[in-house]
CSV table of C-alpha atoms in Angstrom, one decimal:
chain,number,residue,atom,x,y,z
A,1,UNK,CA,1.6,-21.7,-12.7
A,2,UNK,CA,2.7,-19.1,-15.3
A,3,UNK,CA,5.5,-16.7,-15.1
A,4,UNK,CA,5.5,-13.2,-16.3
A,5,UNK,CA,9.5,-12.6,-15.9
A,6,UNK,CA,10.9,-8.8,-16.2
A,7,UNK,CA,13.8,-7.1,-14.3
A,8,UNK,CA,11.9,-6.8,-10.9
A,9,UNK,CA,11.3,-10.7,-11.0
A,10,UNK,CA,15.1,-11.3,-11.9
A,11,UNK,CA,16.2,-8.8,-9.0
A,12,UNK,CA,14.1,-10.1,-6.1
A,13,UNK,CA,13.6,-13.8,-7.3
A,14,UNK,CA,10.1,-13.9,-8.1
A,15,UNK,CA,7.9,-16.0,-10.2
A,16,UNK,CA,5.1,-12.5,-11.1
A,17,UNK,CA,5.9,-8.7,-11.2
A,18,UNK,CA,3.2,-8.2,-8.7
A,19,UNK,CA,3.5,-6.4,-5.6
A,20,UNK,CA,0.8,-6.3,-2.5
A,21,UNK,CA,1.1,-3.1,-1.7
A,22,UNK,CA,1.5,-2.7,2.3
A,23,UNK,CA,-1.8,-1.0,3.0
A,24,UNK,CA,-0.9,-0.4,6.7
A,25,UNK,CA,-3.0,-2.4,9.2
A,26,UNK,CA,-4.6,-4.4,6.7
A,27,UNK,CA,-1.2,-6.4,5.5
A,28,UNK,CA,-0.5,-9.3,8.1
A,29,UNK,CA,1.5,-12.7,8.2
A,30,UNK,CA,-0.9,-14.3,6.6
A,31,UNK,CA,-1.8,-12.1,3.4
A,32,UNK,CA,2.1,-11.6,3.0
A,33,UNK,CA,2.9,-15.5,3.3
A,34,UNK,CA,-0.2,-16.5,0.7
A,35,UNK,CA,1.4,-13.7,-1.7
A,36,UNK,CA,4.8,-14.8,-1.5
A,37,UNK,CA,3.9,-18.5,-1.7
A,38,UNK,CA,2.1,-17.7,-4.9
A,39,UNK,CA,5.2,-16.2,-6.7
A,40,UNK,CA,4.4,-12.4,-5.7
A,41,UNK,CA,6.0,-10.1,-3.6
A,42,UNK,CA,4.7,-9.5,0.2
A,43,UNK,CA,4.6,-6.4,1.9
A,44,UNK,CA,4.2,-6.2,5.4
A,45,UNK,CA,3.6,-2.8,6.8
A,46,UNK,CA,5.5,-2.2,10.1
A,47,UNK,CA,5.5,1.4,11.1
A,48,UNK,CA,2.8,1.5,13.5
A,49,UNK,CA,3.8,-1.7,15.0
A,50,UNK,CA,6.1,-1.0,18.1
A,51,UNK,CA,9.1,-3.2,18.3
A,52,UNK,CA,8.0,-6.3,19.6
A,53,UNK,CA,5.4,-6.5,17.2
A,54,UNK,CA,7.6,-6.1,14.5
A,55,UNK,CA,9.5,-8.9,15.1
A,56,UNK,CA,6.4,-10.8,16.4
A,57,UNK,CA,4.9,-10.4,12.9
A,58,UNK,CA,8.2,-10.6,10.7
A,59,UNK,CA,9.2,-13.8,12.7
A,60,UNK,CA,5.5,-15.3,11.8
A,61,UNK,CA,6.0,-14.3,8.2
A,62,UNK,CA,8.9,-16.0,7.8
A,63,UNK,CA,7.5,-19.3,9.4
A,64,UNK,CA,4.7,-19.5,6.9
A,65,UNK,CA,6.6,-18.7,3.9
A,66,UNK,CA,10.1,-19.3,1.6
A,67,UNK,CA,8.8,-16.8,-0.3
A,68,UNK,CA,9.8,-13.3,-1.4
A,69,UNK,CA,8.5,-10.7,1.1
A,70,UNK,CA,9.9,-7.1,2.4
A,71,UNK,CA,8.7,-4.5,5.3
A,72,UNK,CA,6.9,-1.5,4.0
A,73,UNK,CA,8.6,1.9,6.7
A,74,UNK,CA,7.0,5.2,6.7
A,75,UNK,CA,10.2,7.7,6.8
A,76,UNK,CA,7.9,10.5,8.2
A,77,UNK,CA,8.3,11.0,12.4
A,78,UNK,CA,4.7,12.4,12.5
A,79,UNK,CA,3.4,9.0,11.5
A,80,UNK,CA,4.4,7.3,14.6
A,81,UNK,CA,5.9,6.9,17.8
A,82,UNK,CA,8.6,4.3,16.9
A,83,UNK,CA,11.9,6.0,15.2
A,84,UNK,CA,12.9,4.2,11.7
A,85,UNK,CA,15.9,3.2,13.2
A,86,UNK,CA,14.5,0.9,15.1
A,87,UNK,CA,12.4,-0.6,12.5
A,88,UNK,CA,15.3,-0.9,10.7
A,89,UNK,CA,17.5,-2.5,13.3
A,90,UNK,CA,14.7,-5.0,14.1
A,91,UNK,CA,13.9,-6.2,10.5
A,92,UNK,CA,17.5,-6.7,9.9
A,93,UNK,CA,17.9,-8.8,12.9
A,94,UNK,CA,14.8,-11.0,12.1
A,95,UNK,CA,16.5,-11.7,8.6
A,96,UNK,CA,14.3,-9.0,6.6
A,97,UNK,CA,16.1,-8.6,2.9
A,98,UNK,CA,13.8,-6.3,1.3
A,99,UNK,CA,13.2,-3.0,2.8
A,100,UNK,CA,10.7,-0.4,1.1
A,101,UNK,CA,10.4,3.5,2.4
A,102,UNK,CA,7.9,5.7,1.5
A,103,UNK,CA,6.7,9.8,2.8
A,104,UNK,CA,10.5,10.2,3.5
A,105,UNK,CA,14.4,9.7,2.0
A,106,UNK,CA,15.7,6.0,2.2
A,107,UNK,CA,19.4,7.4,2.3
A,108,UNK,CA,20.2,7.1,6.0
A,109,UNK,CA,19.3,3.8,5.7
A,110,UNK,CA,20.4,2.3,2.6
A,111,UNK,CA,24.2,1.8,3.6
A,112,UNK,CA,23.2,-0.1,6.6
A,113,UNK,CA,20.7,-2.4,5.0
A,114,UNK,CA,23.2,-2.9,1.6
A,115,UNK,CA,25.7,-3.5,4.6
A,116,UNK,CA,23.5,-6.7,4.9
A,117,UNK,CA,23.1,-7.5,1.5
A,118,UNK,CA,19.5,-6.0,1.5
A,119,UNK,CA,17.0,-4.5,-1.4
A,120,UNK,CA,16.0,-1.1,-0.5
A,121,UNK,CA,12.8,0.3,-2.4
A,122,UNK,CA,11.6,4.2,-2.2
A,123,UNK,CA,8.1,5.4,-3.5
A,124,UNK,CA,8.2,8.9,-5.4
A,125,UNK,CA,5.9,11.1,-7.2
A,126,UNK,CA,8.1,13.1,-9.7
A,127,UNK,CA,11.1,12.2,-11.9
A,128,UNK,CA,12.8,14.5,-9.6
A,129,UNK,CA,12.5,12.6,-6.3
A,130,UNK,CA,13.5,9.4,-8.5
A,131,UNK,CA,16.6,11.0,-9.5
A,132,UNK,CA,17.2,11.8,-5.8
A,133,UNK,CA,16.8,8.5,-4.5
A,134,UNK,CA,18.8,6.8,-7.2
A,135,UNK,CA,22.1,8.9,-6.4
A,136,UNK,CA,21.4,7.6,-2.5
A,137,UNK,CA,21.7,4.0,-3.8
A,138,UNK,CA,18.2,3.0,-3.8
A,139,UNK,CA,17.7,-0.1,-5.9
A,140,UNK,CA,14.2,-0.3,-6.6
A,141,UNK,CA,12.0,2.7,-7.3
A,142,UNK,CA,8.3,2.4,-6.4
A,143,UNK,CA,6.5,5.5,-8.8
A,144,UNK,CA,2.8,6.1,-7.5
A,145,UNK,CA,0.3,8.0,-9.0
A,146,UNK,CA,-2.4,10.1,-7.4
A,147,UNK,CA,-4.8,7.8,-8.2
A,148,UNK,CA,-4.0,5.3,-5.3
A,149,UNK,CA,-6.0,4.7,-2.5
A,150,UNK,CA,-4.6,5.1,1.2
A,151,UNK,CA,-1.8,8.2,1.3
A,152,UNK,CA,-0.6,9.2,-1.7
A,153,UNK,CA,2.6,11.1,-2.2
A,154,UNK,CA,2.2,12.5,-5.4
A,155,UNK,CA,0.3,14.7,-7.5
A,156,UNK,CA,0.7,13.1,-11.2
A,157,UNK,CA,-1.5,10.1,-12.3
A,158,UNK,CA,0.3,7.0,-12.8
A,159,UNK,CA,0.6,6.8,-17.3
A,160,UNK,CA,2.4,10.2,-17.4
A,161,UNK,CA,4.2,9.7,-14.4
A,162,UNK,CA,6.1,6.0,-14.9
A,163,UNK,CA,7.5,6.9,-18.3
A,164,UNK,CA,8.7,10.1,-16.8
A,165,UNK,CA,10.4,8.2,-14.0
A,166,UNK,CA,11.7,5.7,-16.1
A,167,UNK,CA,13.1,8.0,-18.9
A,168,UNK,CA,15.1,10.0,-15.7
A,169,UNK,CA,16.4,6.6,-14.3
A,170,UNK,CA,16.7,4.2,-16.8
A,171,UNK,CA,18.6,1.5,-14.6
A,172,UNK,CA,16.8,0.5,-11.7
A,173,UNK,CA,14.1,-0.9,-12.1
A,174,UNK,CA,10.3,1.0,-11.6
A,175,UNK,CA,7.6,-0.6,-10.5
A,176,UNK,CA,4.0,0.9,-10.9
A,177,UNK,CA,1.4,2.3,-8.3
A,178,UNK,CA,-2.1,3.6,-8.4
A,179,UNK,CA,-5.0,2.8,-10.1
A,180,UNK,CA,-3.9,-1.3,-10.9
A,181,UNK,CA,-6.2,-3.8,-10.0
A,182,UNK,CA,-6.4,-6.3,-13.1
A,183,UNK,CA,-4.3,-7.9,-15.7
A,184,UNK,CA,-5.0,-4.9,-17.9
A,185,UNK,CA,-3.6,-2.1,-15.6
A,186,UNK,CA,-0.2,-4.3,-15.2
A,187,UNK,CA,0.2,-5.1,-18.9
A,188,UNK,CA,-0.2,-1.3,-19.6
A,189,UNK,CA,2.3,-0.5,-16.7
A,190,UNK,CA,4.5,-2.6,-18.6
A,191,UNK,CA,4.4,-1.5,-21.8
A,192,UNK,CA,4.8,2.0,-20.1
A,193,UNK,CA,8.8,0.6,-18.8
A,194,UNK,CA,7.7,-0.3,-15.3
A,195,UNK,CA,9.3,-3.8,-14.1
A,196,UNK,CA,5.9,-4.8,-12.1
A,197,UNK,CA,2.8,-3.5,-10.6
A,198,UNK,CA,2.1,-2.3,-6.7
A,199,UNK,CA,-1.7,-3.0,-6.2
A,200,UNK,CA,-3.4,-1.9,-3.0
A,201,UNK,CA,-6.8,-1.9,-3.0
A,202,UNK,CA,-7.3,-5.1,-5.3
A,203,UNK,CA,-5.6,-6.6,-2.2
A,204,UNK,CA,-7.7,-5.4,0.5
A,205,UNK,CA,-10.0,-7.8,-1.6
A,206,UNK,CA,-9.0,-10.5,-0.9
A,207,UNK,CA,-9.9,-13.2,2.3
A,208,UNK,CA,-6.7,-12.9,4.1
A,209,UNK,CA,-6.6,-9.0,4.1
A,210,UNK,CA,-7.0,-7.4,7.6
A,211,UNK,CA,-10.0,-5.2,7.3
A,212,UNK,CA,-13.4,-5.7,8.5
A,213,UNK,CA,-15.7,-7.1,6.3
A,214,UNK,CA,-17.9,-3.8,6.2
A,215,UNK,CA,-15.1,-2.0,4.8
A,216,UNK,CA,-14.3,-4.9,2.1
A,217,UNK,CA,-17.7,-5.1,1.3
A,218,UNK,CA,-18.1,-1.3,0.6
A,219,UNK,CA,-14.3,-1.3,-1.8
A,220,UNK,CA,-16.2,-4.5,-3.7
A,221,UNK,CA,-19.2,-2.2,-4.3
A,222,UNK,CA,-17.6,1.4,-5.2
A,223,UNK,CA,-17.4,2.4,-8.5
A,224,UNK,CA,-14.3,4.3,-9.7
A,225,UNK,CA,-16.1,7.9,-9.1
A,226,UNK,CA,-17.1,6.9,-5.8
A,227,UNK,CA,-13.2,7.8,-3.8
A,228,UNK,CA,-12.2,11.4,-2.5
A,229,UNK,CA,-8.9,13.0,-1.9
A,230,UNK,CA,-8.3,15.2,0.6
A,231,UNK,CA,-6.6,15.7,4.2
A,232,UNK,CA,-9.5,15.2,6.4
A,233,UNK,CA,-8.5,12.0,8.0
A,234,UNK,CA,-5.7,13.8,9.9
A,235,UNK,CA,-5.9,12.8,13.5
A,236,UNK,CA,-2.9,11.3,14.2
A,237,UNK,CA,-1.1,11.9,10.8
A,238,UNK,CA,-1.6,15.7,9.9
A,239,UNK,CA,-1.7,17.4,6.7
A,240,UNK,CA,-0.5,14.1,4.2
A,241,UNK,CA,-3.1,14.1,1.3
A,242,UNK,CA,-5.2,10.4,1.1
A,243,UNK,CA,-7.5,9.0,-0.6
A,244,UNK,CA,-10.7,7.4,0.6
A,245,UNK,CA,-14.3,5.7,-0.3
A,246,UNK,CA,-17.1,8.8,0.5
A,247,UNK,CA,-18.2,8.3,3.4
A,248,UNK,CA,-20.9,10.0,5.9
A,249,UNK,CA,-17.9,11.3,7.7
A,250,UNK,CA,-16.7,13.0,4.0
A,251,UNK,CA,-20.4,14.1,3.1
A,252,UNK,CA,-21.3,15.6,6.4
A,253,UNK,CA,-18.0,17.6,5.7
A,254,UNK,CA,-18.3,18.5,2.6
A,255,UNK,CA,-22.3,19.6,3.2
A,256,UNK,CA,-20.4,22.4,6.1
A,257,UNK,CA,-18.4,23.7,3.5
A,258,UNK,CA,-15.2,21.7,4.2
A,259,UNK,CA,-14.3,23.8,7.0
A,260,UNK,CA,-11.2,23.4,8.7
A,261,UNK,CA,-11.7,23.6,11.6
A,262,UNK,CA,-14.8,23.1,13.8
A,263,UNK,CA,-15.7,20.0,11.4
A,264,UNK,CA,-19.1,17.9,12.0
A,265,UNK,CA,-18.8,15.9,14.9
A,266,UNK,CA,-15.5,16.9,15.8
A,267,UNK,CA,-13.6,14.4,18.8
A,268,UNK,CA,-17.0,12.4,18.9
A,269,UNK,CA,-16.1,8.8,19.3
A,270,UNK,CA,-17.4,6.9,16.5
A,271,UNK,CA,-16.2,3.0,17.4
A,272,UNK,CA,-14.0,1.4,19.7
A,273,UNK,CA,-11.1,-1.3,18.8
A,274,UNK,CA,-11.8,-4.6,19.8
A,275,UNK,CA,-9.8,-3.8,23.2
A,276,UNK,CA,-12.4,-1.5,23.7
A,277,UNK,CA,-10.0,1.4,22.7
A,278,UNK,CA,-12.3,4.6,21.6
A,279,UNK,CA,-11.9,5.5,17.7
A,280,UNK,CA,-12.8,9.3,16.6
A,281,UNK,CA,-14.7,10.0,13.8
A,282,UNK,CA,-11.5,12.4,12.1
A,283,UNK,CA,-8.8,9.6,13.4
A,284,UNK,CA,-5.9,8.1,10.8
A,285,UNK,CA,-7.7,4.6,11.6
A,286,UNK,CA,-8.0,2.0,9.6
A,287,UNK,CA,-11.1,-0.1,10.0
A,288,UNK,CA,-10.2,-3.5,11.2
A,289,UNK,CA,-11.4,-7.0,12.4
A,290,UNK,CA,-13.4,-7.0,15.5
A,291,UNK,CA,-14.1,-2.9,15.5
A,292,UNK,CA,-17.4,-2.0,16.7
A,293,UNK,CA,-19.9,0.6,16.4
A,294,UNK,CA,-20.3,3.0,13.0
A,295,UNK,CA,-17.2,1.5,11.3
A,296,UNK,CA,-18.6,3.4,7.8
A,297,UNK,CA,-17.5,6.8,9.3
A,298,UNK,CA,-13.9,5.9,9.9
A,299,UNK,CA,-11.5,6.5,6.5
A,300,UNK,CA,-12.2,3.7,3.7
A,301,UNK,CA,-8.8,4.3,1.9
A,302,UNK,CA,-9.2,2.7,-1.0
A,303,UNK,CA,-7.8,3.7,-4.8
A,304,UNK,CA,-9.9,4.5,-8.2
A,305,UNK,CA,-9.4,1.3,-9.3
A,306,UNK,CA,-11.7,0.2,-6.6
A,307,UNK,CA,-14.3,0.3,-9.6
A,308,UNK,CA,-12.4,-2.8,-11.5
A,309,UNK,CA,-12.6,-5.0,-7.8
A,310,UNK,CA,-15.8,-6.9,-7.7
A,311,UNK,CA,-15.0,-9.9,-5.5
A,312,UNK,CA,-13.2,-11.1,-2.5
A,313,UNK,CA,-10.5,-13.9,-3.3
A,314,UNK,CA,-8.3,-16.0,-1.6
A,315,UNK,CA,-4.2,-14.1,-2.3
A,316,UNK,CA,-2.9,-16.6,-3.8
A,317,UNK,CA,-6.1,-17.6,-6.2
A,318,UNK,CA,-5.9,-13.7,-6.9
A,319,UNK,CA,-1.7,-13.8,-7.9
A,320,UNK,CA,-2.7,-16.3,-10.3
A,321,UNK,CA,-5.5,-14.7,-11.7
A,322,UNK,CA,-3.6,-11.2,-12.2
A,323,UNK,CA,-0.6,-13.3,-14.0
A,324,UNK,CA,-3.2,-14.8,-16.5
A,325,UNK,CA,-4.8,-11.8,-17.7
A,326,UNK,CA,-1.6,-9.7,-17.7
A,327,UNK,CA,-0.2,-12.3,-20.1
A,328,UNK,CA,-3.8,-12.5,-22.3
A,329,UNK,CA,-3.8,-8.6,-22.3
A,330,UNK,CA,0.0,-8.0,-23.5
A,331,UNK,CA,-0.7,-11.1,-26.5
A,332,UNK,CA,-4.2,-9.1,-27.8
A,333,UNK,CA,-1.6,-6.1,-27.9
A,334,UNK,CA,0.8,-7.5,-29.7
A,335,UNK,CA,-1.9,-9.4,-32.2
A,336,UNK,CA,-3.8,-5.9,-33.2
């Protein structure tokens, strides 16, 4: 297998400067271990897990892999039910080394996880917030750009934002967000001063993502114009900006003047989990295995760069692949 090495690989003992982004429900034991097995960094998003769950999942992660993989925490209480302490309590106890934050400050927690010899990440938007988080003693710094899919934090597109995080914190290292979904993307991230690329919505691509096939198949399709940003998938998580695929749901909306309140089909249930659990057409749910009913209406969160993903792949097959072209794409640069 090839190796693309750079500060991020040296700091968290990786093979690739690839990240799989934690894209909420999708990420699972068995995406993160076929990432990390590959050489790549695994992300397993816990915040909407409760508890037992957490451990449940991290303990399973850790049986299928020796490889590099952290917990992805959303620092924001209206997210969820579970406090971040507890997260963070549990994940240490289950052995968890690598700890990423985002929609929130890692600083209550970064003494506690250091305290365990633990990596703490924190995504920001702005030079400023970088500065911020490197005085609290966060290691890594995760810079996204508003072209990501899912919630996005900032409002600055990934190539003017990473050089500006980088020129304000020249130590730790960055890695890259938004808008990366080939080889290209993370050789250009590079040569920008990021240490790796987070990819999200290449990921949900791939056959061991959690996500119901109708939502892979329409992220394989879209073309880069074919995503919206707005708040309107706010049930449950108000007023954070996201980015989604257009759906019905979006052009129903849009057709009644984007009101705000009063919306098309407001509380109509629109599928049901596969517990039977009813979903509502405005709900912050992500479409999942064994949903039923008009999955299409529910948010499709999914990043520009769903225009360069064209088929599904197995992780690991997909690690590879991304490592090859990066390295092809950074020795055409460097031959013109």
């Amino acid at each position: 297998m090839s190796r693309l090495t750079t500060a991020l690989t040296d700091n968290l003992d990786l093979d690739n400067p690839i990240v799989q982004a934690p894209v909420g429900s999708a990420t699972c034991p068995t995406l993160v271990a076929a990432v990390a097995d590959a050489g790549a960094l695994g992300m397993l998003a816990v915040t909407w897990r409760d508890e037992a769950a957490t451990r449940e999942a991290v303990a399973e992660t850790n049986r299928r892999t020796d490889g590099a993989f952290g917990v992805n925490i959303v620092a924001d209480s209206a997210a969820k039910d579970i406090p971040t302490d507890t997260h963070v309590e549990a994940c240490l106890e289950e052995g968890v080394g690598i700890f990423s934050f985002s929609f929130g400050d890692a600083a209550p927690y970064v003494e506690q996880i250091h305290a365990h010899n633990g990596i703490v990440l924190q995504s920001v938007g702005s030079a400023e917030e970088a500065k911020t988080a490197v005085e609290a003693g966060v290691d890594i710094l995760v810079a996204q750009g508003l072209e990501a899919g899912g919630h996005v934090q900032s409002e600055v597109a990934t190539l003017p934002l990473v050089p500006r995080v980088v020129d304000a914190v020249p130590d730790p290292p960055v890695i890259a967000a938004g808008g990366i979904a080939d080889g290209r993307g993370i050789a250009a991230v590079l040569t920008l001063g990021a240490a790796g690329a987070w990819l999200g919505t290449r990921f949900l691509a791939t056959e061991e993502a959690r996500v119901h096939r109708l939502y892979q198949q329409r992220v394989v399709e879209a073309d880069e114009t074919d995503t919206v940003y707005s708040t309107l998938f706010d049930e449950g998580w108000p007023e954070v900006p996201h980015r989604v695929i257009e759906n019905s749901t979006f052009s129903d909306w849009n057709a009644a003047g984007q009101p705000d309140s009063q919306r098309p089909g407001e509380g109509e249930v629109v599928a049901e989990t596969n517990d039977g659990e009813p979903v509502r057409r405005y709900e912050d749910s992500l479409a999942v295995p064994g949903m039923k009913g008009s999955v299409e209406e529910l948010p499709l969160y999914a990043g520009q760069s769903a225009g360069l993903t064209h088929e599904i792949q197995p992780a690991d097959e997909l690690v590879t692949t991304l490592t090859d072209q990066t390295l092809e794409a950074l020795e055409r640069a460097s031959d013109r």
